[in-house]
XYZ file of C-alpha atoms in Angstrom:
610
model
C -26.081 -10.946 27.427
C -26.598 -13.255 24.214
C -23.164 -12.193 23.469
C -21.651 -13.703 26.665
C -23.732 -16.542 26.682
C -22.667 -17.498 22.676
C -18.911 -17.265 24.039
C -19.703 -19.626 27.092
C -21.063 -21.762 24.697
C -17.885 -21.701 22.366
C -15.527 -22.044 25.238
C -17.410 -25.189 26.517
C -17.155 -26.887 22.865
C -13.063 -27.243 23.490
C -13.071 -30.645 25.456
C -15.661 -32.256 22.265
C -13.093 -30.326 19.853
C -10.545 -32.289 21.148
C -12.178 -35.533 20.386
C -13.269 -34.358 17.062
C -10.370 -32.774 15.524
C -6.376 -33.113 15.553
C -3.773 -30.939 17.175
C -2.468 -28.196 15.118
C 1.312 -29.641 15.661
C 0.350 -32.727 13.092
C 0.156 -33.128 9.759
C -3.346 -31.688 8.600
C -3.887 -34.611 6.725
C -3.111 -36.957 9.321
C -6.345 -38.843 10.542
C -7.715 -37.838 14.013
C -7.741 -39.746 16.650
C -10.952 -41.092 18.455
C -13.550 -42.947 15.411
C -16.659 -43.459 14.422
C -17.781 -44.760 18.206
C -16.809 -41.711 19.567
C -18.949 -40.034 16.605
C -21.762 -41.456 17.084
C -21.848 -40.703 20.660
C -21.467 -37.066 19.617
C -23.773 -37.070 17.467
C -26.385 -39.569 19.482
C -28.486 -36.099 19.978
C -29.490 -32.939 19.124
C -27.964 -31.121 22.307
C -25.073 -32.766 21.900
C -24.178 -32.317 18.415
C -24.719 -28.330 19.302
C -21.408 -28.339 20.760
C -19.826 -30.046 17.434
C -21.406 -27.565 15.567
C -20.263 -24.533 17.919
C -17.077 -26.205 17.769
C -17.262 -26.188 14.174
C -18.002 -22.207 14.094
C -15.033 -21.395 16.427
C -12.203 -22.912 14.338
C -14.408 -21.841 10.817
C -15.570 -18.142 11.077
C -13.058 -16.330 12.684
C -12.724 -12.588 14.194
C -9.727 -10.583 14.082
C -9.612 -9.424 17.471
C -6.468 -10.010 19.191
C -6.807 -12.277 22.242
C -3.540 -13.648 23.482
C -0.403 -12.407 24.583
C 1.021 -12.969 20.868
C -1.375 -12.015 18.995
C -1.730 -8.443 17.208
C -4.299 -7.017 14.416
C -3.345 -8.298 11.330
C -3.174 -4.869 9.749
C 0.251 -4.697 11.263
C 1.441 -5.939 7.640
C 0.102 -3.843 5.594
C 0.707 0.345 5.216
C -2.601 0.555 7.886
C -0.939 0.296 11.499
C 2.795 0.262 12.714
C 3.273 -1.674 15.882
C 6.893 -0.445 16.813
C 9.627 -2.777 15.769
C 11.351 -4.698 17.022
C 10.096 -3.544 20.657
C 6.734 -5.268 19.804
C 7.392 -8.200 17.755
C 6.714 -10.470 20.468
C 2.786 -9.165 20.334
C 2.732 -10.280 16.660
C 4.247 -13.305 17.025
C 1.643 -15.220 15.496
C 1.530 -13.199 12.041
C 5.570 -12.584 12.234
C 5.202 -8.736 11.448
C 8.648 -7.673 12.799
C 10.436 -10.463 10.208
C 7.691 -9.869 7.443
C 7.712 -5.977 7.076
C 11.502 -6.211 7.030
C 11.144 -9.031 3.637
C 12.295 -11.554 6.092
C 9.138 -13.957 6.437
C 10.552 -17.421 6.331
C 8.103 -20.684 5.759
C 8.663 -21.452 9.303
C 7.044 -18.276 10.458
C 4.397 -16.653 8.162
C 1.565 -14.316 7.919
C -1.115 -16.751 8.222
C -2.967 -15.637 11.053
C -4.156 -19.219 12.433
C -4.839 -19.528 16.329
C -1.956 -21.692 17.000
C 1.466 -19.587 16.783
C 3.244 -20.380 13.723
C 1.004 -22.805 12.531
C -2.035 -21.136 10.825
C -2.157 -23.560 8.000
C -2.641 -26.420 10.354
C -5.899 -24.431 11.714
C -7.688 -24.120 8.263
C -7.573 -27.657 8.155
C -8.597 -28.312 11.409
C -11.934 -26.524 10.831
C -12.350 -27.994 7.197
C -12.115 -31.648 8.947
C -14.575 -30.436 11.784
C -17.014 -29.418 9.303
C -16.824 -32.320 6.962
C -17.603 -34.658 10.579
C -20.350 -33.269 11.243
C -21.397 -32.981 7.084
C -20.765 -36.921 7.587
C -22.518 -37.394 10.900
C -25.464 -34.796 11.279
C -27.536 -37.432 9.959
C -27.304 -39.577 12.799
C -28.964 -37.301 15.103
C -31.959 -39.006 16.540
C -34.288 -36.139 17.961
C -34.010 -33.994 15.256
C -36.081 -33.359 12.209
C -34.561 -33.316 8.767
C -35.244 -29.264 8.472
C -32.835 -29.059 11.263
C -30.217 -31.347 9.820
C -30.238 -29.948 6.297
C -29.669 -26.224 7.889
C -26.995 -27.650 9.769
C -25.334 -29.339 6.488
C -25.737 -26.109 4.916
C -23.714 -24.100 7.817
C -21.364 -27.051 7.348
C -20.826 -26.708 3.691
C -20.619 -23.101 4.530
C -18.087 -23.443 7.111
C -15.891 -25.755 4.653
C -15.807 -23.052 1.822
C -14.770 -20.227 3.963
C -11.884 -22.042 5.233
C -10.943 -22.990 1.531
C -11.250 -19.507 1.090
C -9.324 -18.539 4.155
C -6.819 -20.822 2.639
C -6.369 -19.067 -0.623
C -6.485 -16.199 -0.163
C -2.724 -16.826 1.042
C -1.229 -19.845 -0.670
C -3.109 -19.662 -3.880
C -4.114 -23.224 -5.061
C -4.056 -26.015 -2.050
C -5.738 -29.170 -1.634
C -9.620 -29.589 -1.005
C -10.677 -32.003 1.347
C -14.504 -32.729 1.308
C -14.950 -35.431 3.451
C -13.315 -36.379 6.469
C -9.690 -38.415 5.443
C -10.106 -42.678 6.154
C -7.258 -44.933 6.760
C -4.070 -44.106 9.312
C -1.272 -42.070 9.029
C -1.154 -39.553 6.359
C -2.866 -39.245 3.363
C -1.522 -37.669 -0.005
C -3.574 -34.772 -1.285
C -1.770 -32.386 -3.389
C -2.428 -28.507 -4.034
C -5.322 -28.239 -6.543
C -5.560 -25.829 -9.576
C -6.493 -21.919 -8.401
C -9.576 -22.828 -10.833
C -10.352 -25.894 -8.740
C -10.680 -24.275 -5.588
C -12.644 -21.530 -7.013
C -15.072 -23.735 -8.364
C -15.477 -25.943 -5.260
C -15.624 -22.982 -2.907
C -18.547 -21.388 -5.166
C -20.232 -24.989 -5.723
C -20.524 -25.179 -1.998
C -21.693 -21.545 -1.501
C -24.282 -22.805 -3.871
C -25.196 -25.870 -2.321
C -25.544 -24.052 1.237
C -27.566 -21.233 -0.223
C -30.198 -23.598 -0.871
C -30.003 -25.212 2.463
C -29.868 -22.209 4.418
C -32.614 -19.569 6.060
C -32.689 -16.262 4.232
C -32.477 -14.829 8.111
C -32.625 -15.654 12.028
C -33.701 -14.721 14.826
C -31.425 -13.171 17.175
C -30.654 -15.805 19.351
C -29.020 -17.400 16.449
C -27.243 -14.057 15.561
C -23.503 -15.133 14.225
C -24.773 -18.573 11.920
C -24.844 -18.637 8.893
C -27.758 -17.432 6.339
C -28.172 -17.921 2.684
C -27.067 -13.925 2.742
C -24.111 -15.308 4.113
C -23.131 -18.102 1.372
C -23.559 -16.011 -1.291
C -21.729 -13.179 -0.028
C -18.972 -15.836 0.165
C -19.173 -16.491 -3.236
C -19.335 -12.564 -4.151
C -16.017 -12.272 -2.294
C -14.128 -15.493 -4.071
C -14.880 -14.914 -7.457
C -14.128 -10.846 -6.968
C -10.532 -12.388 -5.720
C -10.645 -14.806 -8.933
C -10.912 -11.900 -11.411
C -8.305 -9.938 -9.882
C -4.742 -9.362 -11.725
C -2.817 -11.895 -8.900
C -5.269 -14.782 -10.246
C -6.958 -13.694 -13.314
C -3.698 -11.637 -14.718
C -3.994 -9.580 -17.976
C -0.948 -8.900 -20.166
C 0.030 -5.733 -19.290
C 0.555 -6.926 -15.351
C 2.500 -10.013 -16.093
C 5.839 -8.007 -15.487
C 4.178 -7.818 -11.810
C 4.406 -11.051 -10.648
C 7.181 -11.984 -13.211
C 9.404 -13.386 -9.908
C 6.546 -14.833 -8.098
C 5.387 -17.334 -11.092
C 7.112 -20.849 -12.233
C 7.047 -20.144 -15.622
C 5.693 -23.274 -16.070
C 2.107 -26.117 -15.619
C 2.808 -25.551 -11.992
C 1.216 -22.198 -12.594
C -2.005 -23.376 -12.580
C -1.833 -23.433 -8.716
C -1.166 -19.573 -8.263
C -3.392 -18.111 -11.228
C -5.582 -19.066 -14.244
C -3.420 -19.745 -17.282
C -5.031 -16.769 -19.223
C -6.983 -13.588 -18.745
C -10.602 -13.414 -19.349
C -12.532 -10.877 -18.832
C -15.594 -12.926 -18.166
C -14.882 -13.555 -14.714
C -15.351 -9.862 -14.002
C -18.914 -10.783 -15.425
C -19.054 -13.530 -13.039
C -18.146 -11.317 -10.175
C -20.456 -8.488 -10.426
C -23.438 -11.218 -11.372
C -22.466 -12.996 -7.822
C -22.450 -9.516 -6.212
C -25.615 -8.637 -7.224
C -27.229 -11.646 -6.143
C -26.653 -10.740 -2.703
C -27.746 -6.787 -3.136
C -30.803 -8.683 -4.467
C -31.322 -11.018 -1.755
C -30.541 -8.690 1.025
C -33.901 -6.978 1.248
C -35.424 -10.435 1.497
C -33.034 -10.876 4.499
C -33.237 -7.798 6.260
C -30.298 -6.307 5.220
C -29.855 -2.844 4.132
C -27.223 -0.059 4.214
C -26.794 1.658 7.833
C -28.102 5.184 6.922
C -29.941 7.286 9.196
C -28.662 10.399 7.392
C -25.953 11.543 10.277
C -22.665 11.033 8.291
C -20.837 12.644 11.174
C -20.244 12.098 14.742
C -20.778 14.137 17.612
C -16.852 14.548 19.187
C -18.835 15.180 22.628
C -21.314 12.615 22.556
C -21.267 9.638 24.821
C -24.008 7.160 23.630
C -25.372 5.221 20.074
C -27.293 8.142 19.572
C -24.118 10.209 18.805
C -22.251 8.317 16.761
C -22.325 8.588 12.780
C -23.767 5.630 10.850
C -19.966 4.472 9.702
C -19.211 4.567 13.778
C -22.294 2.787 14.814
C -21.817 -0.158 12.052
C -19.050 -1.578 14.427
C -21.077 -0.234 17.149
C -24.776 -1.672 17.181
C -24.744 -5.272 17.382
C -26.880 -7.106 15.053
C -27.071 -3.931 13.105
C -29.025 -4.452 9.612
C -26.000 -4.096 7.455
C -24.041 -7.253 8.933
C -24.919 -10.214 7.274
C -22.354 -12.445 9.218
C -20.566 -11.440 11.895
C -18.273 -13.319 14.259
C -19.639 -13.084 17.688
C -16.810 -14.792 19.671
C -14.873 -11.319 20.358
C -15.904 -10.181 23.706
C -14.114 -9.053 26.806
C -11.053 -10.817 27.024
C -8.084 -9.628 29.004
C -5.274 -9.386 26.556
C -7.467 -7.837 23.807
C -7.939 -5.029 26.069
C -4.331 -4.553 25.910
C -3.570 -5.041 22.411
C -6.740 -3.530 20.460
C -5.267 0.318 21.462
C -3.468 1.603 24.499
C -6.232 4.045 24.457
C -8.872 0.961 25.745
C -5.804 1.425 29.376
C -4.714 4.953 29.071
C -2.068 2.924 31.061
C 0.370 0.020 29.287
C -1.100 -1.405 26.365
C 0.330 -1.713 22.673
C 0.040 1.518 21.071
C -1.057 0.595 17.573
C 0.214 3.507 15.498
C -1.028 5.133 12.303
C 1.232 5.625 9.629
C 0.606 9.298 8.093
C 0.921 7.062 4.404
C -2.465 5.438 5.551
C -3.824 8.912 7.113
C -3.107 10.246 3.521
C -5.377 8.107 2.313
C -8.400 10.036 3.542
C -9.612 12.422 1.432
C -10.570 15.934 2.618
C -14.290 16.210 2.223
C -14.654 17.825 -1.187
C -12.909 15.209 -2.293
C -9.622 16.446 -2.652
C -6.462 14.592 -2.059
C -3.543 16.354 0.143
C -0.023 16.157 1.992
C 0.763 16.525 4.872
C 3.985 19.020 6.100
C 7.119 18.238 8.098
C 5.240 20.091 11.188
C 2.507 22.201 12.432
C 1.768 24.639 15.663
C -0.958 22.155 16.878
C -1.938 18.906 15.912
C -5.645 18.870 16.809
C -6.572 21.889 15.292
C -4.347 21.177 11.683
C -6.541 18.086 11.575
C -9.867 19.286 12.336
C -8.835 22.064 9.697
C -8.414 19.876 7.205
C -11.481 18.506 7.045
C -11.279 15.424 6.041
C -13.245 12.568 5.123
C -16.152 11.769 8.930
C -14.691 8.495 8.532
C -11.385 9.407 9.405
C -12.085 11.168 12.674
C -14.799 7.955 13.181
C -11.510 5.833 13.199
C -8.142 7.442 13.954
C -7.914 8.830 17.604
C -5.283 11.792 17.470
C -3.090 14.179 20.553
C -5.389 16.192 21.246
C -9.167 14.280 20.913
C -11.767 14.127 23.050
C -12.605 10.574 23.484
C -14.905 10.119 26.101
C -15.707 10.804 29.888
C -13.392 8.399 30.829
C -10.966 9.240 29.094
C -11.028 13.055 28.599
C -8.586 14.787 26.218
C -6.315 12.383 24.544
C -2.530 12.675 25.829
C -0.088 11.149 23.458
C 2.200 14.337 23.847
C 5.705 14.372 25.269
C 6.554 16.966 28.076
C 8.187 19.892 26.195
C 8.010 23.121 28.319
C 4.513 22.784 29.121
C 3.518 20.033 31.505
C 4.713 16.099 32.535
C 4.237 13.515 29.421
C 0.975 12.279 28.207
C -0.374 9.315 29.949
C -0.133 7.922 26.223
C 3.133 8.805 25.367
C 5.402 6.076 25.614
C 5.656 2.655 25.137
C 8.066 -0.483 26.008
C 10.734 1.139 23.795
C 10.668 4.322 25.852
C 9.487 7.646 25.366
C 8.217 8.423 21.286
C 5.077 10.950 21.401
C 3.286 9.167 18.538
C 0.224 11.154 18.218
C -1.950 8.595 15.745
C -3.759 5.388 16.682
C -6.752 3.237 15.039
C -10.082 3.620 17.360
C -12.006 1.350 15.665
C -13.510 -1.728 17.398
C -12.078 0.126 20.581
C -14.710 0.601 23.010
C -15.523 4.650 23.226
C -18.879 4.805 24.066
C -21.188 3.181 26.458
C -19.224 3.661 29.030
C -16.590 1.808 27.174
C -18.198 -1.272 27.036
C -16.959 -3.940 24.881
C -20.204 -5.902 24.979
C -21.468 -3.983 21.895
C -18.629 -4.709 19.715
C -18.925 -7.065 16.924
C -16.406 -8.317 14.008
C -18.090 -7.792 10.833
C -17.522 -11.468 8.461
C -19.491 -9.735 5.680
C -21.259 -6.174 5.702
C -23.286 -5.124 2.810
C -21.083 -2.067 2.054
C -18.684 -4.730 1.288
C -20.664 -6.027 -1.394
C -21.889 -2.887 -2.678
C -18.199 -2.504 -3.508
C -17.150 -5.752 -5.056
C -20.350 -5.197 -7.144
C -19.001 -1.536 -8.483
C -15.435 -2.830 -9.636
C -16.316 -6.329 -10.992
C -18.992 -3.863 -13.220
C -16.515 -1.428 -13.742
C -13.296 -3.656 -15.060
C -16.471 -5.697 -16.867
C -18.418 -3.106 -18.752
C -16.669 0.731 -17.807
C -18.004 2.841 -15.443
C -21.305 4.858 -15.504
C -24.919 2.743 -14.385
C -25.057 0.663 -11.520
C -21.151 0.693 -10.750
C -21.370 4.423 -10.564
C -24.221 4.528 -7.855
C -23.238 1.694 -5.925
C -19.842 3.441 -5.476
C -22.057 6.481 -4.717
C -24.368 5.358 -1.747
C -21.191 4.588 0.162
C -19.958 7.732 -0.219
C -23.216 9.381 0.364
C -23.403 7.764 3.637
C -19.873 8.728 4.587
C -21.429 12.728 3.980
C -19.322 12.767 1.068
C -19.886 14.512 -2.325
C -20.571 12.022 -5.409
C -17.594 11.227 -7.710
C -18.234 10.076 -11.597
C -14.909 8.876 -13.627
C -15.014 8.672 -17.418
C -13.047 5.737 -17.544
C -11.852 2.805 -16.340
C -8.410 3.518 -15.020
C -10.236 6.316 -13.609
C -12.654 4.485 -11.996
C -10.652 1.627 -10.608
C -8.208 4.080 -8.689
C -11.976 5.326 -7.004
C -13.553 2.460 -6.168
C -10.323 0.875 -4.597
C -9.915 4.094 -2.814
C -13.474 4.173 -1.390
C -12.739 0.009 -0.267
C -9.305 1.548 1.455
C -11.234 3.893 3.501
C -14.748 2.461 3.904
C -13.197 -1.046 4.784
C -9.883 -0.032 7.114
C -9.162 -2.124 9.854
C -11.394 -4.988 8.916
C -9.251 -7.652 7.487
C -9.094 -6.621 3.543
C -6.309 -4.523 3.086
C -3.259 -7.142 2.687
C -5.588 -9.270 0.280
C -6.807 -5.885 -1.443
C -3.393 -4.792 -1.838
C -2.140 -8.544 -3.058
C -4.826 -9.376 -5.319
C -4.125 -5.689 -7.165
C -0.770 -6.152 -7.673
C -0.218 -3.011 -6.126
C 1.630 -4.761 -2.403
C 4.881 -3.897 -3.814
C 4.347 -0.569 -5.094
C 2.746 0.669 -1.396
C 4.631 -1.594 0.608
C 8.482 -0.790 0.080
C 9.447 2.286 1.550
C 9.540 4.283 4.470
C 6.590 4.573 7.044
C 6.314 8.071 9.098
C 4.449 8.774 12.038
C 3.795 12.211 13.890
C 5.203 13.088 17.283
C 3.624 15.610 18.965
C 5.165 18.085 22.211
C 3.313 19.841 24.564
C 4.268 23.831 24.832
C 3.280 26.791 25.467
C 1.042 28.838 23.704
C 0.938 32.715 23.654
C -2.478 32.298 25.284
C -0.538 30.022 27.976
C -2.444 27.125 26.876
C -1.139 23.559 26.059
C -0.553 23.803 22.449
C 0.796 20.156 20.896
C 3.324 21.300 18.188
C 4.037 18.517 15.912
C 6.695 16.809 13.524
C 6.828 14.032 11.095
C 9.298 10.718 12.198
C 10.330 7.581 10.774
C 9.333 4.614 11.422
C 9.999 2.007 9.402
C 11.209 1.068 6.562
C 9.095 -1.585 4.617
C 10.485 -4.507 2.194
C 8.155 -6.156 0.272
C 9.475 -8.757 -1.913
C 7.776 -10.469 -5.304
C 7.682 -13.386 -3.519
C 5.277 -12.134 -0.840
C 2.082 -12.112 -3.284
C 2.001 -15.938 -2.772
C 2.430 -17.117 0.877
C 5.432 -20.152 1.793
C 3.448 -23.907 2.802
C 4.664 -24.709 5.946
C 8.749 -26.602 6.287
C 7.100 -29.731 7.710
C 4.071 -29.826 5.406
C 6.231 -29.226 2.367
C 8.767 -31.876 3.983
C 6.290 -34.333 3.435
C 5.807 -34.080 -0.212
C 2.064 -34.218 -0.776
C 1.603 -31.290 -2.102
C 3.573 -31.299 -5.649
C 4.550 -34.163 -7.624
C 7.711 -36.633 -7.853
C 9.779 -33.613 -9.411
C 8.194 -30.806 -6.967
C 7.946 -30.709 -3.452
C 4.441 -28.149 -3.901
C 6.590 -24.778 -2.274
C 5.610 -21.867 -3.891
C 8.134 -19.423 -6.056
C 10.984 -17.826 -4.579
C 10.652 -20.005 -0.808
C-alpha cells in the first residue's frame, strides 16, 4: 500500500515538474521557463514543496523497469539478455539495441537510457536543474524548521551527484552545473575534466552525508540516507580507479582508438595511472560497511542459500531470491520505489509475467556459462541434450542461477505450472511460450528476476535495488585487491557473498587471480541490475565479450520411451555482436554537440571516433 501511494504521489508531481523544469527536446542548458514568482509560490510551503522534491526524486533516482511501449531492460546491450533482432527493436527503442549490438549506434540514437526516447542526455540535466531549484529555494519554505530543510538540501545534493554520475558513467567528462543557469537563452558550459567530475560528485556525497539521517522510517522508504551518499561515493571512485579512467600501461593498447591522443584526454580518463585511487576506493567502500550497522543494514542471510522449486510464498525463496523479493529488506540501502504495476512492464519484464504475448527476453548460453557449477567449477555446454530440465538441474550449478533464469521445463508457480517454451515436435501442440512476433523459435532461456513468481504473482513486492550492500561488499574486495593483493579483508568480503549464495569459499594467490574472481562473483551476484555494461566498460573487457556470436537453446517436445514429454534440446544462433573501440565512451547528442559548448574554438566537445 505505501508502495502505491509513493507512485500516486510521483505521478501527481508532473504538472509542478512542468513549471519547474524544461522539456527534454531543448537545449539542457537552456533556462526554464516560469521564474522566481512561480518559485516562490512552490516553495511558499512545506506541502507544497513535497511535490518539488518528489518531482525531484522521479527524474534523479531512477529504476530500470521497463514501462512504455519502447522501452526494454537495459541489459539488452550487454552479453546478459537477447531481445530478438530486428523483430524487437521497436521495444528498445529508447536504448537503440537493434543498431548498437550490430556497432551501428549513431549520436542521434544512443544507449543512454533517459525517459524521453532518444534523448537521455537531456533527462540527466533535467533532474540536475530540478535539484539545484529546490537546493536554491528550500530555504524559503515558511512552515518548516531548518532540520527539515537541511535534510532536504542533503537529498538535493544527493540527487545532483547521482545524476553527474548517471552522466559519466557514459560520456566520461561533461559539464557540472551546481546551481540553477541565470540569464536567457543558452548558456556555455563545456565538458569538465573526468577528475573534475569525480571530485564534485564525491564533494557532494560528502556534503549530503552530513546532512542526511543515518536511516528512516518506512514511510519514507526510497529517500535518501547518509548510507545512501556514501555508497554513491563507493561506486564513483571504484569507476575512477578502473582501467577506462584510471588506465595503467599495459591497457593503453585497449582504448588506443577511443582516446585523442591529446589535452582533450583529460575528459575521458586521468592523464596517468595511480594506484592510489584503488586506496581511495576501498577506503570509501569501507566507510559504508562501517556505517551500515549504524543504519540497519546488513547482508540478507537467513542461512537458506537455495530455493524451494515448489514453494509459493517468501518463506520459500532463498535469501538471493528474496533480496528482490522483500521490500524494504535490510540489505537495500536505496532503492527506487517508483516501479509498480504498470501495464507495459508486464509485457516487457518476461513473457513469462503473460504466458500469452509479451517480449520474450532471452538468455544467451555465453551469460548462462557464466554460472559456475557449485563446487566451483567452470563448464560448457554441448551442441544438444535428451532433456533440457533435467541436463540443467544435473549440472548443478550455482542457487543463483536457478533463482534467476527460468528454463523449458521449470516449475514456476501455481499459475503458471510447468514452463512451456518447447516447440511441437511429435509430442504435443507448441508451448504457450514458444514463439514470438518473429514466429515460431523454441527459445528455452529467459531472466526471472524482478518477474513476479510468488505471491500470487504480485508485483507489489518488487523493488529496484539503487544500492544493496552486497554491492559494496564487492567494490570493497577489488579496490583492496588491485590496492594491496588479495588475502585479509578482500578475501572474506568476496567470501560472505559466496557463502550466502551456498557456495564453497575461493582464495587466489594473486592478483590476476583474484581480479578474474571477484569480477566473476559481481557478474553473477549483480545480473540484471544495471552494472554489467559499466562493469564490462570500465574493465576494458566490452570488446573482448562483446564481439562475437550469441547462442541460445531451442528446445522440442518428443517422446520419451516412458511416453512422457521429454524436451530434447539444441544450441542456435542468435546474434552476432559488434562492439567497436569507440563504444567505451558514449557520442553527445547531434544538436548538443551542434551547439558548441562543450569543447573549445578548435573542438566541437564529440568524443573519439563519432
Amino acid at each position: 500500500m505505501m508502495k502505491r501511494k509513493n507512485i500516486i504521489i510521483l505521478l501527481l508531481v508532473c504538472f509542478i515538474g512542468g513549471i519547474l523544469s524544461t522539456s527534454c527536446k531543448k537545449s539542457f542548458l537552456e533556462k526554464p521557463k516560469g521564474g522566481s514568482v512561480t518559485a516562490d509560490t512552490i516553495f511558499n510551503t512545506k506541502n507544497q514543496a513535497q511535490f518539488a522534491v518528489a518531482q525531484m526524486y522521479l527524474l534523479c533516482i531512477r529504476g530500470y523497469f521497463p514501462t512504455n511501449y519502447n522501452m526494454c531492460r537495459p541489459e539488452a546491450i550487454t552479453d546478459q539478455l537477447y531481445i530478438i533482432h530486428p523483430s524487437y527493436d521497436w521495444a528498445s527503442n529508447v536504448i537503440g539495441t537493434g543498431t548498437y549490438i550490430t556497432g551501428n549506434m549513431s549520436a542521434s540514437n544512443t544507449c543512454d537510457y533517459g525517459t524521453d526516447a532518444n534523448n537521455g542526455f537531456s533527462t540527466h540535466y533535467s533532474g540536475i536543474r530540478q535539484a539545484n531549484l529546490v537546493l536554491k529555494y528550500i530555504n524559503k519554505v515558511n512552515d518548516a524548521d531548518n532540520a527539515w530543510k537541511t535534510d532536504v538540501k542533503g537529498q538535493a545534493l544527493f540527487c545532483r551527484a547521482m545524476q553527474h554520475f548517471e552522466l559519466f558513467r557514459y560520456y566520461g567528462g561533461v559539464p557540472i552545473l551546481n546551481k540553477p543557469l541565470d540569464g536567457a537563452g543558452n548558456t556555455a558550459v563545456p565538458r569538465s575534466s573526468v577528475q573534475s567530475v569525480v571530485d564534485s560528485v564525491v564533494k557532494w556525497c560528502d556534503e549530503a552525508a552530513t546532512m542526511l539521517p543515518a536511516s528512516r522510517s518506512s514511510a519514507e522508504f526510497g529517500k535518501a540516507t547518509k548510507l545512501a551518499a556514501l555508497a554513491l561515493k563507493s561506486r564513483i571512485l571504484l569507476y575512477a580507479a578502473s582501467p577506462l579512467y584510471n588506465t595503467p600501461p599495459n591497457l593503453k593498447s585497449e582504448v588506443a582508438g577511443a582516446r585523442f591522443n591529446d589535452t582533450r584526454d583529460t575528459v575521458l580518463a586521468y592523464p596517468t595511472y595511480d594506484k592510489e585511487r584503488w586506496n581511495k576506493a576501498a577506503k570509501a567502500a569501507k566507510d559504508v560497511i562501517d556505517n551500515a550497522g549504524g543504519a540497519g543494514v546488513s547482508l540478507y542471510n537467513t542461512q537458506k542459500p537455495e530455493t524451494d522449486p515448489n514453494g509459493q510464498s517468501y518463506a520459500s525463496i532463498g535469501d538471493y531470491e528474496s533480496v528482490w523479493n522483500v521490500m524494504a529488506n535490510q540489505e537495500i540501502i536505496m532503492a527506487n520505489t517508483a516501479t509498480g504495476d504498470n501495464y507495459w512492464g508486464k509485457y516487457l519484464m518476461s513473457k513469462i509475467r503473460n504466458a500469452a504475448w509479451g517480449i520474450k527476453n532471452n538468455v544467451p548460453i555465453e551469460f548462462v556459462q557464466q554460472y559456475e557449477k557449485k563446487d566451483g567449477t567452470k563448464w560448457t555446454l554441448p551442441a544438444s541434450g535428451s532433456d533440457l530440465p533435467t541436463d540443467l538441474k544435473a549440472l548443478n550449478l550455482d542457487p543463483r542461477f536457478y533463482q534467476t533464469i527460468a528454463y523449458d521445463g521449470m516449475y514456476y508457480n501455481s499459475a503458471r505450472g510447468i514452463l512451456s517454451y518447447y516447440k511441437k515436435g511429435d509430442y504435443t501442440t507448441d508451448g504457450n511460450l514458444a514463439s514470438s512476433d518473429a514466429g515460431l523459435d523454441g527459445y528455452a532461456l529467459e531472466v526471472y528476476k524482478f518477474v513476479a513468481r510468488i505471491d500470487n504473482m504480485t508485483d507489489n513486492h518488487l523493488t529496484w535495488p539503487v544500492f544493496r550492500l552486497a554491492e559494496i561488499y564487492l567494490n570493497y574486495a577489488e579496490a583492496l585487491n588491485e590496492y594491496q593483493g588479495p588475502g585479509g579483508e578482500a578475501t572474506t568480503y568476496l567470501n560472505l557473498i559466496r557463502k550466502r549464495a551456498g557456495l564453497l569459499p575461493k582464495n587466489p594467490a594473486d592478483v590476476d587471480a583474484f581480479r578474474d574472481a571477484v569480477q566473476h562473483e559481481r557478474t553473477i551476484e549483480l545480473a540484471y541490475e544495471g552494472h554489467r555494461y559499466n562493469d564490462l566498460n570500465r574493465w576494458l573487457k566490452a570488446r573482448a565479450v562483446l564481439n562475437g556470436t550469441l547462442h541460445g537453446i531451442v528446445t522440442t517436445a518428443r517422446k520419451g520411451t516412458d511416453g512422457q514429454l521429454k524436451r530434447t534440446w539444441q544450441t542456435v544462433s542468435f546474434v552476432n555482436r559488434v562492439f567497436p573501440v569507440k563504444y567505451y565512451y558514449v557520442p553527445f547528442p547531434v544538436g548538443e554537440v551542434s551547439k558548441r559548448y562543450l569543447g573549445n574554438k578548435n573542438w566541437d566537445g564529440q568524443n573519439p571516433g563519432w
